[in-house]
JSON list of C-alpha atoms and ligand atoms in Angstrom, two decimals:
[
{"chain": "A", "resi": 22, "resn": "MET", "atom": "CA", "xyz": [0.00, 0.00, 0.00]},
{"chain": "A", "resi": 23, "resn": "ASN", "atom": "CA", "xyz": [1.55, 3.21, -1.17]},
{"chain": "A", "resi": 24, "resn": "MET", "atom": "CA", "xyz": [0.39, 6.80, -1.88]},
{"chain": "A", "resi": 25, "resn": "GLN", "atom": "CA", "xyz": [1.16, 7.24, -5.59]},
{"chain": "A", "resi": 26, "resn": "ARG", "atom": "CA", "xyz": [0.78, 9.61, -8.50]},
{"chain": "A", "resi": 27, "resn": "THR", "atom": "CA", "xyz": [0.08, 8.31, -11.99]},
{"chain": "A", "resi": 28, "resn": "ALA", "atom": "CA", "xyz": [0.02, 9.87, -15.46]},
{"chain": "A", "resi": 29, "resn": "VAL", "atom": "CA", "xyz": [-3.02, 9.74, -17.73]},
{"chain": "A", "resi": 30, "resn": "LEU", "atom": "CA", "xyz": [-3.35, 11.04, -21.29]},
{"chain": "A", "resi": 31, "resn": "VAL", "atom": "CA", "xyz": [-6.67, 11.38, -23.08]},
{"chain": "A", "resi": 32, "resn": "LYS", "atom": "CA", "xyz": [-5.43, 10.58, -26.59]},
{"chain": "A", "resi": 33, "resn": "PRO", "atom": "CA", "xyz": [-6.50, 12.41, -29.78]},
{"chain": "A", "resi": 34, "resn": "ASP", "atom": "CA", "xyz": [-9.29, 9.87, -30.39]},
{"chain": "A", "resi": 35, "resn": "GLY", "atom": "CA", "xyz": [-10.67, 10.52, -26.88]},
{"chain": "A", "resi": 36, "resn": "LEU", "atom": "CA", "xyz": [-10.64, 14.25, -27.62]},
{"chain": "A", "resi": 37, "resn": "GLN", "atom": "CA", "xyz": [-12.42, 13.72, -30.97]},
{"chain": "A", "resi": 38, "resn": "ARG", "atom": "CA", "xyz": [-14.97, 11.42, -29.38]},
{"chain": "A", "resi": 39, "resn": "GLY", "atom": "CA", "xyz": [-15.88, 13.99, -26.71]},
{"chain": "A", "resi": 40, "resn": "LEU", "atom": "CA", "xyz": [-14.94, 11.67, -23.85]},
{"chain": "A", "resi": 41, "resn": "ILE", "atom": "CA", "xyz": [-12.78, 13.98, -21.74]},
{"chain": "A", "resi": 42, "resn": "GLY", "atom": "CA", "xyz": [-15.52, 14.77, -19.21]},
{"chain": "A", "resi": 43, "resn": "GLU", "atom": "CA", "xyz": [-16.63, 11.13, -18.95]},
{"chain": "A", "resi": 44, "resn": "ILE", "atom": "CA", "xyz": [-13.04, 9.99, -18.32]},
{"chain": "A", "resi": 45, "resn": "ILE", "atom": "CA", "xyz": [-12.35, 12.66, -15.69]},
{"chain": "A", "resi": 46, "resn": "SER", "atom": "CA", "xyz": [-15.66, 11.86, -14.03]},
{"chain": "A", "resi": 47, "resn": "ARG", "atom": "CA", "xyz": [-14.80, 8.16, -13.67]},
{"chain": "A", "resi": 48, "resn": "PHE", "atom": "CA", "xyz": [-11.54, 8.95, -11.88]},
{"chain": "A", "resi": 49, "resn": "GLU", "atom": "CA", "xyz": [-13.23, 11.54, -9.65]},
{"chain": "A", "resi": 50, "resn": "ARG", "atom": "CA", "xyz": [-16.06, 9.19, -8.69]},
{"chain": "A", "resi": 51, "resn": "LYS", "atom": "CA", "xyz": [-13.57, 6.46, -7.81]},
{"chain": "A", "resi": 52, "resn": "GLY", "atom": "CA", "xyz": [-12.01, 8.74, -5.19]},
{"chain": "A", "resi": 53, "resn": "LEU", "atom": "CA", "xyz": [-8.78, 9.64, -6.97]},
{"chain": "A", "resi": 54, "resn": "LYS", "atom": "CA", "xyz": [-7.47, 13.18, -6.56]},
{"chain": "A", "resi": 55, "resn": "LEU", "atom": "CA", "xyz": [-6.58, 15.36, -9.58]},
{"chain": "A", "resi": 56, "resn": "VAL", "atom": "CA", "xyz": [-3.22, 17.02, -8.87]},
{"chain": "A", "resi": 57, "resn": "GLY", "atom": "CA", "xyz": [-2.25, 18.25, -12.36]},
{"chain": "A", "resi": 58, "resn": "MET", "atom": "CA", "xyz": [-3.89, 18.80, -15.74]},
{"chain": "A", "resi": 59, "resn": "LYS", "atom": "CA", "xyz": [-3.05, 20.47, -19.06]},
{"chain": "A", "resi": 60, "resn": "MET", "atom": "CA", "xyz": [-3.90, 20.44, -22.76]},
{"chain": "A", "resi": 61, "resn": "ILE", "atom": "CA", "xyz": [-0.85, 20.18, -24.99]},
{"chain": "A", "resi": 62, "resn": "GLN", "atom": "CA", "xyz": [0.21, 19.06, -28.43]},
{"chain": "A", "resi": 63, "resn": "MET", "atom": "CA", "xyz": [3.07, 16.64, -27.81]},
{"chain": "A", "resi": 64, "resn": "SER", "atom": "CA", "xyz": [6.26, 17.07, -29.88]},
{"chain": "A", "resi": 65, "resn": "ASP", "atom": "CA", "xyz": [8.03, 14.20, -31.62]},
{"chain": "A", "resi": 66, "resn": "GLU", "atom": "CA", "xyz": [10.81, 14.53, -29.05]},
{"chain": "A", "resi": 67, "resn": "MET", "atom": "CA", "xyz": [8.41, 14.23, -26.10]},
{"chain": "A", "resi": 68, "resn": "LEU", "atom": "CA", "xyz": [6.74, 11.22, -27.71]},
{"chain": "A", "resi": 69, "resn": "SER", "atom": "CA", "xyz": [10.08, 9.49, -28.37]},
{"chain": "A", "resi": 70, "resn": "ASP", "atom": "CA", "xyz": [10.80, 9.78, -24.63]},
{"chain": "A", "resi": 71, "resn": "TRP", "atom": "CA", "xyz": [7.27, 8.82, -23.65]},
{"chain": "A", "resi": 72, "resn": "TYR", "atom": "CA", "xyz": [7.19, 5.69, -25.84]},
{"chain": "A", "resi": 73, "resn": "ALA", "atom": "CA", "xyz": [10.92, 4.80, -25.52]},
{"chain": "A", "resi": 74, "resn": "GLU", "atom": "CA", "xyz": [10.05, 1.18, -24.68]},
{"chain": "A", "resi": 75, "resn": "HIS", "atom": "CA", "xyz": [8.31, 0.82, -28.07]},
{"chain": "A", "resi": 76, "resn": "LYS", "atom": "CA", "xyz": [11.12, 2.35, -30.17]},
{"chain": "A", "resi": 77, "resn": "ASP", "atom": "CA", "xyz": [11.88, -0.91, -32.00]},
{"chain": "A", "resi": 78, "resn": "LYS", "atom": "CA", "xyz": [8.23, -1.82, -32.65]},
{"chain": "A", "resi": 79, "resn": "SER", "atom": "CA", "xyz": [6.79, -1.65, -36.17]},
{"chain": "A", "resi": 80, "resn": "PHE", "atom": "CA", "xyz": [4.04, 0.75, -35.02]},
{"chain": "A", "resi": 81, "resn": "PHE", "atom": "CA", "xyz": [6.37, 3.25, -33.29]},
{"chain": "A", "resi": 82, "resn": "ASN", "atom": "CA", "xyz": [6.29, 5.95, -36.00]},
{"chain": "A", "resi": 83, "resn": "ASP", "atom": "CA", "xyz": [2.56, 5.55, -36.66]},
{"chain": "A", "resi": 84, "resn": "LEU", "atom": "CA", "xyz": [1.87, 5.81, -32.94]},
{"chain": "A", "resi": 85, "resn": "LYS", "atom": "CA", "xyz": [3.94, 9.00, -32.58]},
{"chain": "A", "resi": 86, "resn": "GLU", "atom": "CA", "xyz": [2.33, 10.54, -35.66]},
{"chain": "A", "resi": 87, "resn": "PHE", "atom": "CA", "xyz": [-1.16, 9.81, -34.35]},
{"chain": "A", "resi": 88, "resn": "MET", "atom": "CA", "xyz": [-0.35, 11.19, -30.90]},
{"chain": "A", "resi": 89, "resn": "ALA", "atom": "CA", "xyz": [1.22, 14.39, -32.33]},
{"chain": "A", "resi": 90, "resn": "GLU", "atom": "CA", "xyz": [-1.63, 15.13, -34.74]},
{"chain": "A", "resi": 91, "resn": "LEU", "atom": "CA", "xyz": [-3.96, 16.79, -32.22]},
{"chain": "A", "resi": 92, "resn": "PRO", "atom": "CA", "xyz": [-3.79, 18.08, -28.66]},
{"chain": "A", "resi": 93, "resn": "ILE", "atom": "CA", "xyz": [-4.07, 15.64, -25.79]},
{"chain": "A", "resi": 94, "resn": "ILE", "atom": "CA", "xyz": [-5.23, 16.13, -22.20]},
{"chain": "A", "resi": 95, "resn": "ALA", "atom": "CA", "xyz": [-2.50, 15.20, -19.72]},
{"chain": "A", "resi": 96, "resn": "MET", "atom": "CA", "xyz": [-3.46, 14.55, -16.10]},
{"chain": "A", "resi": 97, "resn": "VAL", "atom": "CA", "xyz": [-1.87, 13.39, -12.89]},
{"chain": "A", "resi": 98, "resn": "TRP", "atom": "CA", "xyz": [-4.07, 11.49, -10.45]},
{"chain": "A", "resi": 99, "resn": "GLU", "atom": "CA", "xyz": [-3.14, 10.71, -6.85]},
{"chain": "A", "resi": 100, "resn": "GLY", "atom": "CA", "xyz": [-4.31, 8.03, -4.46]},
{"chain": "A", "resi": 101, "resn": "ILE", "atom": "CA", "xyz": [-3.33, 4.87, -2.60]},
{"chain": "A", "resi": 102, "resn": "ASP", "atom": "CA", "xyz": [-1.95, 2.45, -5.22]},
{"chain": "A", "resi": 103, "resn": "ALA", "atom": "CA", "xyz": [-3.13, 4.90, -7.91]},
{"chain": "A", "resi": 104, "resn": "VAL", "atom": "CA", "xyz": [-1.06, 3.26, -10.70]},
{"chain": "A", "resi": 105, "resn": "MET", "atom": "CA", "xyz": [-2.92, -0.06, -10.34]},
{"chain": "A", "resi": 106, "resn": "VAL", "atom": "CA", "xyz": [-6.29, 1.58, -9.65]},
{"chain": "A", "resi": 107, "resn": "VAL", "atom": "CA", "xyz": [-6.13, 3.72, -12.80]},
{"chain": "A", "resi": 108, "resn": "ARG", "atom": "CA", "xyz": [-4.94, 0.81, -14.99]},
{"chain": "A", "resi": 109, "resn": "ARG", "atom": "CA", "xyz": [-7.96, -1.22, -13.84]},
{"chain": "A", "resi": 110, "resn": "LEU", "atom": "CA", "xyz": [-10.36, 1.64, -14.58]},
{"chain": "A", "resi": 111, "resn": "VAL", "atom": "CA", "xyz": [-8.77, 2.03, -18.04]},
{"chain": "A", "resi": 112, "resn": "GLY", "atom": "CA", "xyz": [-8.89, -1.68, -19.03]},
{"chain": "A", "resi": 113, "resn": "THR", "atom": "CA", "xyz": [-6.66, -3.76, -21.29]},
{"chain": "A", "resi": 114, "resn": "THR", "atom": "CA", "xyz": [-5.02, -2.32, -24.44]},
{"chain": "A", "resi": 115, "resn": "LEU", "atom": "CA", "xyz": [-7.34, -3.80, -27.08]},
{"chain": "A", "resi": 116, "resn": "GLY", "atom": "CA", "xyz": [-10.67, -2.02, -26.78]},
{"chain": "A", "resi": 117, "resn": "ARG", "atom": "CA", "xyz": [-12.80, -4.80, -28.21]},
{"chain": "A", "resi": 118, "resn": "GLU", "atom": "CA", "xyz": [-11.48, -7.28, -25.65]},
{"chain": "A", "resi": 119, "resn": "ALA", "atom": "CA", "xyz": [-11.37, -4.89, -22.69]},
{"chain": "A", "resi": 120, "resn": "GLU", "atom": "CA", "xyz": [-13.63, -5.65, -19.73]},
{"chain": "A", "resi": 121, "resn": "GLY", "atom": "CA", "xyz": [-17.07, -4.04, -19.69]},
{"chain": "A", "resi": 122, "resn": "GLY", "atom": "CA", "xyz": [-17.13, -1.35, -17.03]},
{"chain": "A", "resi": 123, "resn": "SER", "atom": "CA", "xyz": [-13.60, -0.18, -17.92]},
{"chain": "A", "resi": 124, "resn": "ILE", "atom": "CA", "xyz": [-13.09, 2.96, -20.04]},
{"chain": "A", "resi": 125, "resn": "ARG", "atom": "CA", "xyz": [-11.73, 1.04, -23.04]},
{"chain": "A", "resi": 126, "resn": "GLY", "atom": "CA", "xyz": [-14.27, -1.74, -22.52]},
{"chain": "A", "resi": 127, "resn": "ASP", "atom": "CA", "xyz": [-17.17, 0.69, -22.54]},
{"chain": "A", "resi": 128, "resn": "PHE", "atom": "CA", "xyz": [-16.05, 3.09, -25.28]},
{"chain": "A", "resi": 129, "resn": "GLY", "atom": "CA", "xyz": [-13.41, 1.52, -27.56]},
{"chain": "A", "resi": 130, "resn": "MET", "atom": "CA", "xyz": [-13.05, -1.07, -30.32]},
{"chain": "A", "resi": 131, "resn": "SER", "atom": "CA", "xyz": [-9.45, -0.50, -31.43]},
{"chain": "A", "resi": 132, "resn": "GLN", "atom": "CA", "xyz": [-5.87, -1.25, -30.40]},
{"chain": "A", "resi": 133, "resn": "GLN", "atom": "CA", "xyz": [-4.27, 1.99, -31.58]},
{"chain": "A", "resi": 134, "resn": "TYR", "atom": "CA", "xyz": [-7.32, 4.17, -30.97]},
{"chain": "A", "resi": 135, "resn": "ASN", "atom": "CA", "xyz": [-7.66, 3.08, -27.36]},
{"chain": "A", "resi": 136, "resn": "LEU", "atom": "CA", "xyz": [-8.64, 6.52, -26.03]},
{"chain": "A", "resi": 137, "resn": "ILE", "atom": "CA", "xyz": [-6.36, 6.82, -23.07]},
{"chain": "A", "resi": 138, "resn": "HIS", "atom": "CA", "xyz": [-2.88, 6.16, -21.71]},
{"chain": "A", "resi": 139, "resn": "ALA", "atom": "CA", "xyz": [-2.20, 5.17, -18.10]},
{"chain": "A", "resi": 140, "resn": "SER", "atom": "CA", "xyz": [1.24, 4.59, -16.55]},
{"chain": "A", "resi": 141, "resn": "ALA", "atom": "CA", "xyz": [2.06, 0.89, -16.24]},
{"chain": "A", "resi": 142, "resn": "LYS", "atom": "CA", "xyz": [4.40, 1.07, -13.23]},
{"chain": "A", "resi": 143, "resn": "GLU", "atom": "CA", "xyz": [5.33, 3.61, -10.55]},
{"chain": "A", "resi": 144, "resn": "GLU", "atom": "CA", "xyz": [8.74, 4.30, -12.15]},
{"chain": "A", "resi": 145, "resn": "ASP", "atom": "CA", "xyz": [7.04, 4.87, -15.54]},
{"chain": "A", "resi": 146, "resn": "ALA", "atom": "CA", "xyz": [4.62, 7.28, -13.85]},
{"chain": "A", "resi": 147, "resn": "LYS", "atom": "CA", "xyz": [7.52, 9.34, -12.44]},
{"chain": "A", "resi": 148, "resn": "ARG", "atom": "CA", "xyz": [9.27, 9.48, -15.83]},
{"chain": "A", "resi": 149, "resn": "GLU", "atom": "CA", "xyz": [6.08, 10.29, -17.75]},
{"chain": "A", "resi": 150, "resn": "ILE", "atom": "CA", "xyz": [4.94, 13.00, -15.32]},
{"chain": "A", "resi": 151, "resn": "ALA", "atom": "CA", "xyz": [8.35, 14.70, -15.67]},
{"chain": "A", "resi": 152, "resn": "ILE", "atom": "CA", "xyz": [8.04, 14.73, -19.49]},
{"chain": "A", "resi": 153, "resn": "VAL", "atom": "CA", "xyz": [4.87, 16.84, -19.40]},
{"chain": "A", "resi": 154, "resn": "PHE", "atom": "CA", "xyz": [4.75, 18.66, -16.04]},
{"chain": "A", "resi": 155, "resn": "ASN", "atom": "CA", "xyz": [7.03, 21.08, -14.20]},
{"chain": "A", "resi": 156, "resn": "SER", "atom": "CA", "xyz": [6.97, 20.68, -10.42]},
{"chain": "A", "resi": 157, "resn": "ASN", "atom": "CA", "xyz": [5.05, 23.98, -10.02]},
{"chain": "A", "resi": 158, "resn": "GLU", "atom": "CA", "xyz": [2.25, 22.55, -12.20]},
{"chain": "A", "resi": 159, "resn": "LEU", "atom": "CA", "xyz": [1.55, 19.76, -9.71]},
{"chain": "A", "resi": 160, "resn": "PHE", "atom": "CA", "xyz": [-0.46, 20.44, -6.55]},
{"chain": "A", "resi": 161, "resn": "SER", "atom": "CA", "xyz": [-0.77, 18.95, -3.07]},
{"chain": "A", "resi": 162, "resn": "TYR", "atom": "CA", "xyz": [-3.97, 19.89, -1.30]},
{"chain": "A", "resi": 163, "resn": "HIS", "atom": "CA", "xyz": [-6.43, 18.65, 1.28]},
{"chain": "A", "resi": 164, "resn": "SER", "atom": "CA", "xyz": [-9.74, 17.61, -0.22]},
{"chain": "A", "resi": 165, "resn": "VAL", "atom": "CA", "xyz": [-12.85, 17.80, 1.99]},
{"chain": "A", "resi": 166, "resn": "ILE", "atom": "CA", "xyz": [-13.74, 14.25, 0.98]},
{"chain": "A", "resi": 167, "resn": "ASP", "atom": "CA", "xyz": [-10.31, 12.76, 1.91]},
{"chain": "A", "resi": 168, "resn": "SER", "atom": "CA", "xyz": [-11.67, 11.52, 5.26]},
{"chain": "A", "resi": 169, "resn": "VAL", "atom": "CA", "xyz": [-14.48, 9.52, 3.65]},
{"chain": "A", "resi": 170, "resn": "ILE", "atom": "CA", "xyz": [-12.37, 8.13, 0.83]},
{"chain": "A", "resi": 171, "resn": "TYR", "atom": "CA", "xyz": [-9.83, 6.43, 3.13]},
{"chain": "A", "resi": 172, "resn": "ALA", "atom": "CA", "xyz": [-9.93, 5.21, 6.72]},
{"chain": "A", "resi": 173, "resn": "GLN", "atom": "CA", "xyz": [-7.38, 6.88, 9.02]},
{"chain": "A", "resi": 174, "resn": "TYR", "atom": "CA", "xyz": [-5.33, 3.70, 9.38]},
{"chain": "A", "resi": 175, "resn": "GLU", "atom": "CA", "xyz": [-4.93, 3.47, 5.59]},
{"chain": "A", "resi": 176, "resn": "VAL", "atom": "CA", "xyz": [-3.59, 7.01, 5.37]},
{"chain": "A", "resi": 177, "resn": "LYS", "atom": "CA", "xyz": [-1.27, 6.35, 8.36]},
{"chain": "A", "resi": 178, "resn": "GLU", "atom": "CA", "xyz": [0.14, 3.21, 6.76]},
{"chain": "A", "resi": 179, "resn": "CYS", "atom": "CA", "xyz": [1.05, 5.24, 3.68]},
{"chain": "A", "resi": 180, "resn": "SER", "atom": "CA", "xyz": [2.82, 8.09, 5.46]},
{"chain": "B", "resi": 29, "resn": "CMP", "atom": "P1", "xyz": [-0.76, 2.18, -24.68]},
{"chain": "B", "resi": 29, "resn": "CMP", "atom": "O1", "xyz": [-0.74, 0.82, -24.06]},
{"chain": "B", "resi": 29, "resn": "CMP", "atom": "O2", "xyz": [-1.29, 3.34, -23.97]},
{"chain": "B", "resi": 29, "resn": "CMP", "atom": "O3", "xyz": [0.75, 2.53, -25.14]},
{"chain": "B", "resi": 29, "resn": "CMP", "atom": "C1", "xyz": [1.31, 1.99, -26.32]},
{"chain": "B", "resi": 29, "resn": "CMP", "atom": "C2", "xyz": [0.33, 2.22, -27.42]},
{"chain": "B", "resi": 29, "resn": "CMP", "atom": "O4", "xyz": [0.71, 1.72, -28.68]},
{"chain": "B", "resi": 29, "resn": "CMP", "atom": "C3", "xyz": [-0.96, 1.44, -27.12]},
{"chain": "B", "resi": 29, "resn": "CMP", "atom": "O5", "xyz": [-1.59, 2.07, -26.05]},
{"chain": "B", "resi": 29, "resn": "CMP", "atom": "C4", "xyz": [-1.67, 1.54, -28.44]},
{"chain": "B", "resi": 29, "resn": "CMP", "atom": "O6", "xyz": [-2.30, 2.81, -28.62]},
{"chain": "B", "resi": 29, "resn": "CMP", "atom": "C5", "xyz": [-0.49, 1.47, -29.40]},
{"chain": "B", "resi": 29, "resn": "CMP", "atom": "N1", "xyz": [-0.35, 0.13, -29.97]},
{"chain": "B", "resi": 29, "resn": "CMP", "atom": "C6", "xyz": [-0.12, -1.03, -29.32]},
{"chain": "B", "resi": 29, "resn": "CMP", "atom": "N2", "xyz": [-0.03, -2.03, -30.21]},
{"chain": "B", "resi": 29, "resn": "CMP", "atom": "C7", "xyz": [-0.19, -1.50, -31.44]},
{"chain": "B", "resi": 29, "resn": "CMP", "atom": "C8", "xyz": [-0.17, -2.02, -32.76]},
{"chain": "B", "resi": 29, "resn": "CMP", "atom": "N3", "xyz": [0.05, -3.31, -32.98]},
{"chain": "B", "resi": 29, "resn": "CMP", "atom": "N4", "xyz": [-0.36, -1.18, -33.78]},
{"chain": "B", "resi": 29, "resn": "CMP", "atom": "C9", "xyz": [-0.56, 0.15, -33.55]},
{"chain": "B", "resi": 29, "resn": "CMP", "atom": "N5", "xyz": [-0.56, 0.72, -32.30]},
{"chain": "B", "resi": 29, "resn": "CMP", "atom": "C10", "xyz": [-0.39, -0.10, -31.28]}
]
């Protein structure tokens, strides 16, 4: 159990489909805390860093081109075990196989057009957050609902 921050991108297809509000709403309702958000058009350089693990894959250039074509919404969400929680809400990569109830399962059919990116591991989250956000664009704040989202012992165990 660990208080974590994780990176989320609403990809160009999510923007085109008008799903930004729906996606934000799902994370909010879950009890995650939004600690950073911006709309940007990612450069080829940013995307090469972001997708470094895919640099030898056949789809690398297509993926970067698609991601650079339109603005994306970048967000940082915070919570206990947030990396795993967000990945579960997002669902598996291939939309048509993703579990119903997940974002990709409910709204997507494609592999490339899978609406959203979520960090896979805590170290990826740290690297990805640093690609898009400066430290003064990330916020720590008390939310009035914190005390009904977690029990005190859960917060204590994470501090
Ligand atoms: P994501 O898991 O967020 O990060 C890597 C992305 O590459 C993945 O989402 C898909 O959007 C994309 N992707 C994965 N496999 C393929 C593929 N075979 N062809 C095109 N794009 C892919």
